[in-house]
Amino acid sequence: YYYESIGKAWDKAQASGAVSLDERVDLRLAATHAVRTCANVTRAMCDLGGGSSVFLSSSLQRRFRDAFVGAQHMMIAPQTYEFTGRALMGLPTDASFL
């Protein structure tokens, strides 16, 4: 979904020089889904790593921190679901966030 959304938007931007609101919605939703899925997979790996995964000597702790800090960025935070949902349902929304 992520790569497909990027490909469609890229093709459209190259052809017309612009990306529509619908394509921006799709990009944001795809990026949010990808990042949040990666963060959840990282959490699962830390769970499987047990208590040792929290120590600085564990490579899992750094990956866990990076995944969850990245998932908090405003462009892919959970609030994205509200913006994209409103746009997909045709409700008024501030498109500057998309």
GROMACS .gro file of N, CA and C in nm:
model
  294
    1TYR      N    1   0.082  -0.119   0.000
    1TYR     CA    2   0.000   0.000   0.000
    1TYR      C    3   0.087   0.125   0.000
    2TYR      N    4   0.189   0.123   0.083
    2TYR     CA    5   0.282   0.236   0.096
    2TYR      C    6   0.350   0.267  -0.038
    3TYR      N    7   0.413   0.167  -0.095
    3TYR     CA    8   0.485   0.189  -0.221
    3TYR      C    9   0.391   0.219  -0.337
    4GLU      N   10   0.275   0.157  -0.336
    4GLU     CA   11   0.176   0.184  -0.440
    4GLU      C   12   0.129   0.330  -0.434
    5SER      N   13   0.103   0.380  -0.314
    5SER     CA   14   0.059   0.518  -0.296
    5SER      C   15   0.166   0.617  -0.340
    6ILE      N   16   0.289   0.587  -0.304
    6ILE     CA   17   0.400   0.674  -0.345
    6ILE      C   18   0.414   0.673  -0.497
    7GLY      N   19   0.406   0.555  -0.557
    7GLY     CA   20   0.419   0.544  -0.702
    7GLY      C   21   0.311   0.621  -0.777
    8LYS      N   22   0.188   0.610  -0.731
    8LYS     CA   23   0.078   0.682  -0.796
    8LYS      C   24   0.097   0.833  -0.784
    9ALA      N   25   0.133   0.879  -0.666
    9ALA     CA   26   0.153   1.024  -0.646
    9ALA      C   27   0.272   1.074  -0.727
   10TRP      N   28   0.376   0.995  -0.732
   10TRP     CA   29   0.495   1.035  -0.809
   10TRP      C   30   0.461   1.046  -0.958
   11ASP      N   31   0.393   0.946  -1.009
   11ASP     CA   32   0.353   0.949  -1.151
   11ASP      C   33   0.266   1.070  -1.181
   12LYS      N   34   0.171   1.098  -1.093
   12LYS     CA   35   0.082   1.213  -1.112
   12LYS      C   36   0.160   1.343  -1.105
   13ALA      N   37   0.252   1.355  -1.011
   13ALA     CA   38   0.332   1.477  -0.999
   13ALA      C   39   0.420   1.498  -1.122
   14GLN      N   40   0.476   1.392  -1.174
   14GLN     CA   41   0.558   1.405  -1.294
   14GLN      C   42   0.475   1.443  -1.416
   15ALA      N   43   0.355   1.388  -1.423
   15ALA     CA   44   0.269   1.413  -1.540
   15ALA      C   45   0.205   1.552  -1.537
   16SER      N   46   0.158   1.592  -1.420
   16SER     CA   47   0.082   1.718  -1.414
   16SER      C   48   0.146   1.826  -1.328
   17GLY      N   49   0.247   1.789  -1.251
   17GLY     CA   50   0.311   1.887  -1.162
   17GLY      C   51   0.235   1.910  -1.033
   18ALA      N   52   0.128   1.834  -1.010
   18ALA     CA   53   0.048   1.852  -0.890
   18ALA      C   54  -0.002   1.717  -0.839
   19VAL      N   55  -0.025   1.712  -0.708
   19VAL     CA   56  -0.081   1.593  -0.645
   19VAL      C   57  -0.214   1.635  -0.583
   20SER      N   58  -0.319   1.563  -0.617
   20SER     CA   59  -0.453   1.600  -0.572
   20SER      C   60  -0.471   1.576  -0.422
   21LEU      N   61  -0.577   1.631  -0.367
   21LEU     CA   62  -0.610   1.610  -0.227
   21LEU      C   63  -0.630   1.462  -0.199
   22ASP      N   64  -0.700   1.392  -0.287
   22ASP     CA   65  -0.722   1.249  -0.267
   22ASP      C   66  -0.591   1.172  -0.262
   23GLU      N   67  -0.498   1.209  -0.346
   23GLU     CA   68  -0.367   1.142  -0.346
   23GLU      C   69  -0.287   1.176  -0.222
   24ARG      N   70  -0.297   1.299  -0.175
   24ARG     CA   71  -0.229   1.336  -0.051
   24ARG      C   72  -0.289   1.262   0.069
   25VAL      N   73  -0.421   1.247   0.068
   25VAL     CA   74  -0.487   1.169   0.173
   25VAL      C   75  -0.434   1.027   0.171
   26ASP      N   76  -0.428   0.968   0.053
   26ASP     CA   77  -0.379   0.831   0.039
   26ASP      C   78  -0.234   0.818   0.087
   27LEU      N   79  -0.150   0.915   0.051
   27LEU     CA   80  -0.010   0.913   0.095
   27LEU      C   81   0.002   0.918   0.247
   28ARG      N   82  -0.072   1.009   0.308
   28ARG     CA   83  -0.065   1.023   0.454
   28ARG      C   84  -0.116   0.898   0.524
   29LEU      N   85  -0.225   0.843   0.474
   29LEU     CA   86  -0.279   0.722   0.535
   29LEU      C   87  -0.183   0.605   0.519
   30ALA      N   88  -0.124   0.591   0.402
   30ALA     CA   89  -0.028   0.483   0.378
   30ALA      C   90   0.096   0.498   0.465
   31ALA      N   91   0.148   0.620   0.476
   31ALA     CA   92   0.267   0.644   0.559
   31ALA      C   93   0.237   0.618   0.706
   32THR      N   94   0.122   0.665   0.752
   32THR     CA   95   0.084   0.643   0.892
   32THR      C   96   0.070   0.495   0.921
   33HIS      N   97   0.004   0.424   0.832
   33HIS     CA   98  -0.012   0.280   0.851
   33HIS      C   99   0.124   0.209   0.854
   34ALA      N  100   0.212   0.243   0.763
   34ALA     CA  101   0.343   0.178   0.756
   34ALA      C  102   0.425   0.203   0.882
   35VAL      N  103   0.431   0.327   0.926
   35VAL     CA  104   0.512   0.361   1.045
   35VAL      C  105   0.454   0.296   1.170
   36ARG      N  106   0.323   0.302   1.186
   36ARG     CA  107   0.261   0.246   1.307
   36ARG      C  108   0.274   0.093   1.307
   37THR      N  109   0.267   0.030   1.190
   37THR     CA  110   0.288  -0.114   1.182
   37THR      C  111   0.431  -0.149   1.220
   38CYS      N  112   0.527  -0.071   1.170
   38CYS     CA  113   0.668  -0.095   1.205
   38CYS      C  114   0.692  -0.080   1.355
   39ALA      N  115   0.629   0.022   1.415
   39ALA     CA  116   0.644   0.042   1.560
   39ALA      C  117   0.585  -0.076   1.636
   40ASN      N  118   0.473  -0.127   1.590
   40ASN     CA  119   0.412  -0.244   1.657
   40ASN      C  120   0.497  -0.369   1.642
   41VAL      N  121   0.560  -0.387   1.528
   41VAL     CA  122   0.650  -0.501   1.508
   41VAL      C  123   0.771  -0.486   1.601
   42THR      N  124   0.823  -0.365   1.612
   42THR     CA  125   0.936  -0.340   1.702
   42THR      C  126   0.899  -0.371   1.846
   43ARG      N  127   0.778  -0.330   1.886
   43ARG     CA  128   0.732  -0.361   2.022
   43ARG      C  129   0.727  -0.513   2.043
   44ALA      N  130   0.677  -0.586   1.944
   44ALA     CA  131   0.669  -0.731   1.956
   44ALA      C  132   0.808  -0.793   1.970
   45MET      N  133   0.905  -0.741   1.897
   45MET     CA  134   1.041  -0.793   1.907
   45MET      C  135   1.100  -0.767   2.045
   46CYS      N  136   1.070  -0.650   2.102
   46CYS     CA  137   1.117  -0.619   2.237
   46CYS      C  138   1.049  -0.710   2.339
   47ASP      N  139   0.922  -0.737   2.319
   47ASP     CA  140   0.853  -0.831   2.408
   47ASP      C  141   0.920  -0.968   2.402
   48LEU      N  142   0.952  -1.012   2.282
   48LEU     CA  143   1.018  -1.142   2.266
   48LEU      C  144   1.160  -1.140   2.323
   49GLY      N  145   1.223  -1.023   2.319
   49GLY     CA  146   1.359  -1.011   2.373
   49GLY      C  147   1.363  -1.014   2.525
   50GLY      N  148   1.247  -0.995   2.586
   50GLY     CA  149   1.240  -1.002   2.732
   50GLY      C  150   1.306  -0.883   2.799
   51GLY      N  151   1.337  -0.899   2.925
   51GLY     CA  152   1.393  -0.792   3.007
   51GLY      C  153   1.525  -0.739   2.957
   52SER      N  154   1.600  -0.821   2.888
   52SER     CA  155   1.731  -0.774   2.840
   52SER      C  156   1.719  -0.669   2.730
   53SER      N  157   1.602  -0.659   2.670
   53SER     CA  158   1.585  -0.563   2.561
   53SER      C  159   1.580  -0.417   2.607
   54VAL      N  160   1.571  -0.393   2.738
   54VAL     CA  161   1.564  -0.255   2.787
   54VAL      C  162   1.702  -0.196   2.819
   55PHE      N  163   1.804  -0.278   2.822
   55PHE     CA  164   1.937  -0.230   2.857
   55PHE      C  165   2.004  -0.158   2.739
   56LEU      N  166   2.086  -0.060   2.769
   56LEU     CA  167   2.157   0.015   2.666
   56LEU      C  168   2.245  -0.076   2.581
   57SER      N  169   2.289  -0.187   2.636
   57SER     CA  170   2.373  -0.279   2.559
   57SER      C  171   2.293  -0.358   2.456
   58SER      N  172   2.161  -0.351   2.462
   58SER     CA  173   2.076  -0.424   2.368
   58SER      C  174   2.047  -0.337   2.245
   59SER      N  175   2.065  -0.395   2.129
   59SER     CA  176   2.033  -0.320   2.006
   59SER      C  177   1.882  -0.299   1.994
   60LEU      N  178   1.803  -0.379   2.062
   60LEU     CA  179   1.657  -0.364   2.055
   60LEU      C  180   1.610  -0.234   2.120
   61GLN      N  181   1.673  -0.192   2.229
   61GLN     CA  182   1.626  -0.072   2.297
   61GLN      C  183   1.638   0.050   2.208
   62ARG      N  184   1.744   0.059   2.130
   62ARG     CA  185   1.761   0.174   2.039
   62ARG      C  186   1.657   0.170   1.928
   63ARG      N  187   1.634   0.054   1.874
   63ARG     CA  188   1.535   0.040   1.768
   63ARG      C  189   1.394   0.069   1.820
   64PHE      N  190   1.365   0.025   1.941
   64PHE     CA  191   1.237   0.054   2.003
   64PHE      C  192   1.217   0.205   2.019
   65ARG      N  193   1.316   0.271   2.073
   65ARG     CA  194   1.309   0.416   2.092
   65ARG      C  195   1.290   0.488   1.960
   66ASP      N  196   1.370   0.452   1.861
   66ASP     CA  197   1.362   0.517   1.729
   66ASP      C  198   1.224   0.496   1.666
   67ALA      N  199   1.173   0.375   1.674
   67ALA     CA  200   1.044   0.345   1.613
   67ALA      C  201   0.932   0.424   1.678
   68PHE      N  202   0.935   0.434   1.810
   68PHE     CA  203   0.825   0.502   1.878
   68PHE      C  204   0.838   0.653   1.876
   69VAL      N  205   0.959   0.704   1.872
   69VAL     CA  206   0.976   0.849   1.855
   69VAL      C  207   0.929   0.889   1.716
   70GLY      N  208   0.967   0.813   1.616
   70GLY     CA  209   0.925   0.842   1.480
   70GLY      C  210   0.775   0.837   1.464
   71ALA      N  211   0.710   0.745   1.532
   71ALA     CA  212   0.565   0.729   1.522
   71ALA      C  213   0.489   0.846   1.585
   72GLN      N  214   0.557   0.930   1.660
   72GLN     CA  215   0.492   1.045   1.722
   72GLN      C  216   0.498   1.171   1.635
   73HIS      N  217   0.569   1.164   1.525
   73HIS     CA  218   0.580   1.281   1.438
   73HIS      C  219   0.441   1.322   1.390
   74MET      N  220   0.417   1.453   1.382
   74MET     CA  221   0.282   1.502   1.347
   74MET      C  222   0.232   1.452   1.212
   75MET      N  223   0.321   1.419   1.120
   75MET     CA  224   0.277   1.374   0.988
   75MET      C  225   0.226   1.230   0.989
   76ILE      N  226   0.261   1.154   1.094
   76ILE     CA  227   0.221   1.013   1.098
   76ILE      C  228   0.165   0.973   1.234
   77ALA      N  229   0.137   1.071   1.318
   77ALA     CA  230   0.079   1.044   1.449
   77ALA      C  231  -0.066   0.995   1.434
   78PRO      N  232  -0.122   0.939   1.539
   78PRO     CA  233  -0.259   0.886   1.531
   78PRO      C  234  -0.364   0.988   1.484
   79GLN      N  235  -0.341   1.116   1.505
   79GLN     CA  236  -0.436   1.218   1.460
   79GLN      C  237  -0.455   1.216   1.309
   80THR      N  238  -0.360   1.160   1.238
   80THR     CA  239  -0.372   1.148   1.092
   80THR      C  240  -0.498   1.072   1.054
   81TYR      N  241  -0.536   0.976   1.136
   81TYR     CA  242  -0.656   0.899   1.105
   81TYR      C  243  -0.780   0.988   1.104
   82GLU      N  244  -0.783   1.089   1.191
   82GLU     CA  245  -0.897   1.181   1.191
   82GLU      C  246  -0.898   1.264   1.064
   83PHE      N  247  -0.783   1.323   1.029
   83PHE     CA  248  -0.776   1.407   0.908
   83PHE      C  249  -0.813   1.329   0.784
   84THR      N  250  -0.752   1.212   0.769
   84THR     CA  251  -0.778   1.133   0.649
   84THR      C  252  -0.921   1.081   0.647
   85GLY      N  253  -0.973   1.040   0.763
   85GLY     CA  254  -1.110   0.993   0.770
   85GLY      C  255  -1.210   1.101   0.732
   86ARG      N  256  -1.186   1.222   0.781
   86ARG     CA  257  -1.275   1.332   0.747
   86ARG      C  258  -1.272   1.359   0.596
   87ALA      N  259  -1.153   1.359   0.540
   87ALA     CA  260  -1.140   1.383   0.396
   87ALA      C  261  -1.206   1.272   0.315
   88LEU      N  262  -1.185   1.147   0.355
   88LEU     CA  263  -1.244   1.035   0.283
   88LEU      C  264  -1.397   1.032   0.292
   89MET      N  265  -1.449   1.087   0.401
   89MET     CA  266  -1.595   1.091   0.418
   89MET      C  267  -1.657   1.218   0.363
   90GLY      N  268  -1.572   1.305   0.305
   90GLY     CA  269  -1.623   1.429   0.247
   90GLY      C  270  -1.660   1.534   0.349
   91LEU      N  271  -1.610   1.521   0.471
   91LEU     CA  272  -1.639   1.618   0.576
   91LEU      C  273  -1.538   1.732   0.570
   92PRO      N  274  -1.576   1.850   0.617
   92PRO     CA  275  -1.481   1.963   0.618
   92PRO      C  276  -1.358   1.928   0.701
   93THR      N  277  -1.242   1.957   0.646
   93THR     CA  278  -1.117   1.934   0.720
   93THR      C  279  -1.013   2.035   0.674
   94ASP      N  280  -0.916   2.057   0.758
   94ASP     CA  281  -0.807   2.150   0.724
   94ASP      C  282  -0.707   2.073   0.637
   95ALA      N  283  -0.715   2.094   0.507
   95ALA     CA  284  -0.631   2.019   0.412
   95ALA      C  285  -0.483   2.056   0.421
   96SER      N  286  -0.449   2.162   0.492
   96SER     CA  287  -0.307   2.198   0.506
   96SER      C  288  -0.233   2.090   0.584
   97PHE      N  289  -0.305   2.008   0.661
   97PHE     CA  290  -0.242   1.899   0.735
   97PHE      C  291  -0.223   1.776   0.648
   98LEU      N  292  -0.271   1.781   0.525
   98LEU     CA  293  -0.259   1.667   0.435
   98LEU      C  294  -0.163   1.699   0.324
   0.00000   0.00000   0.00000
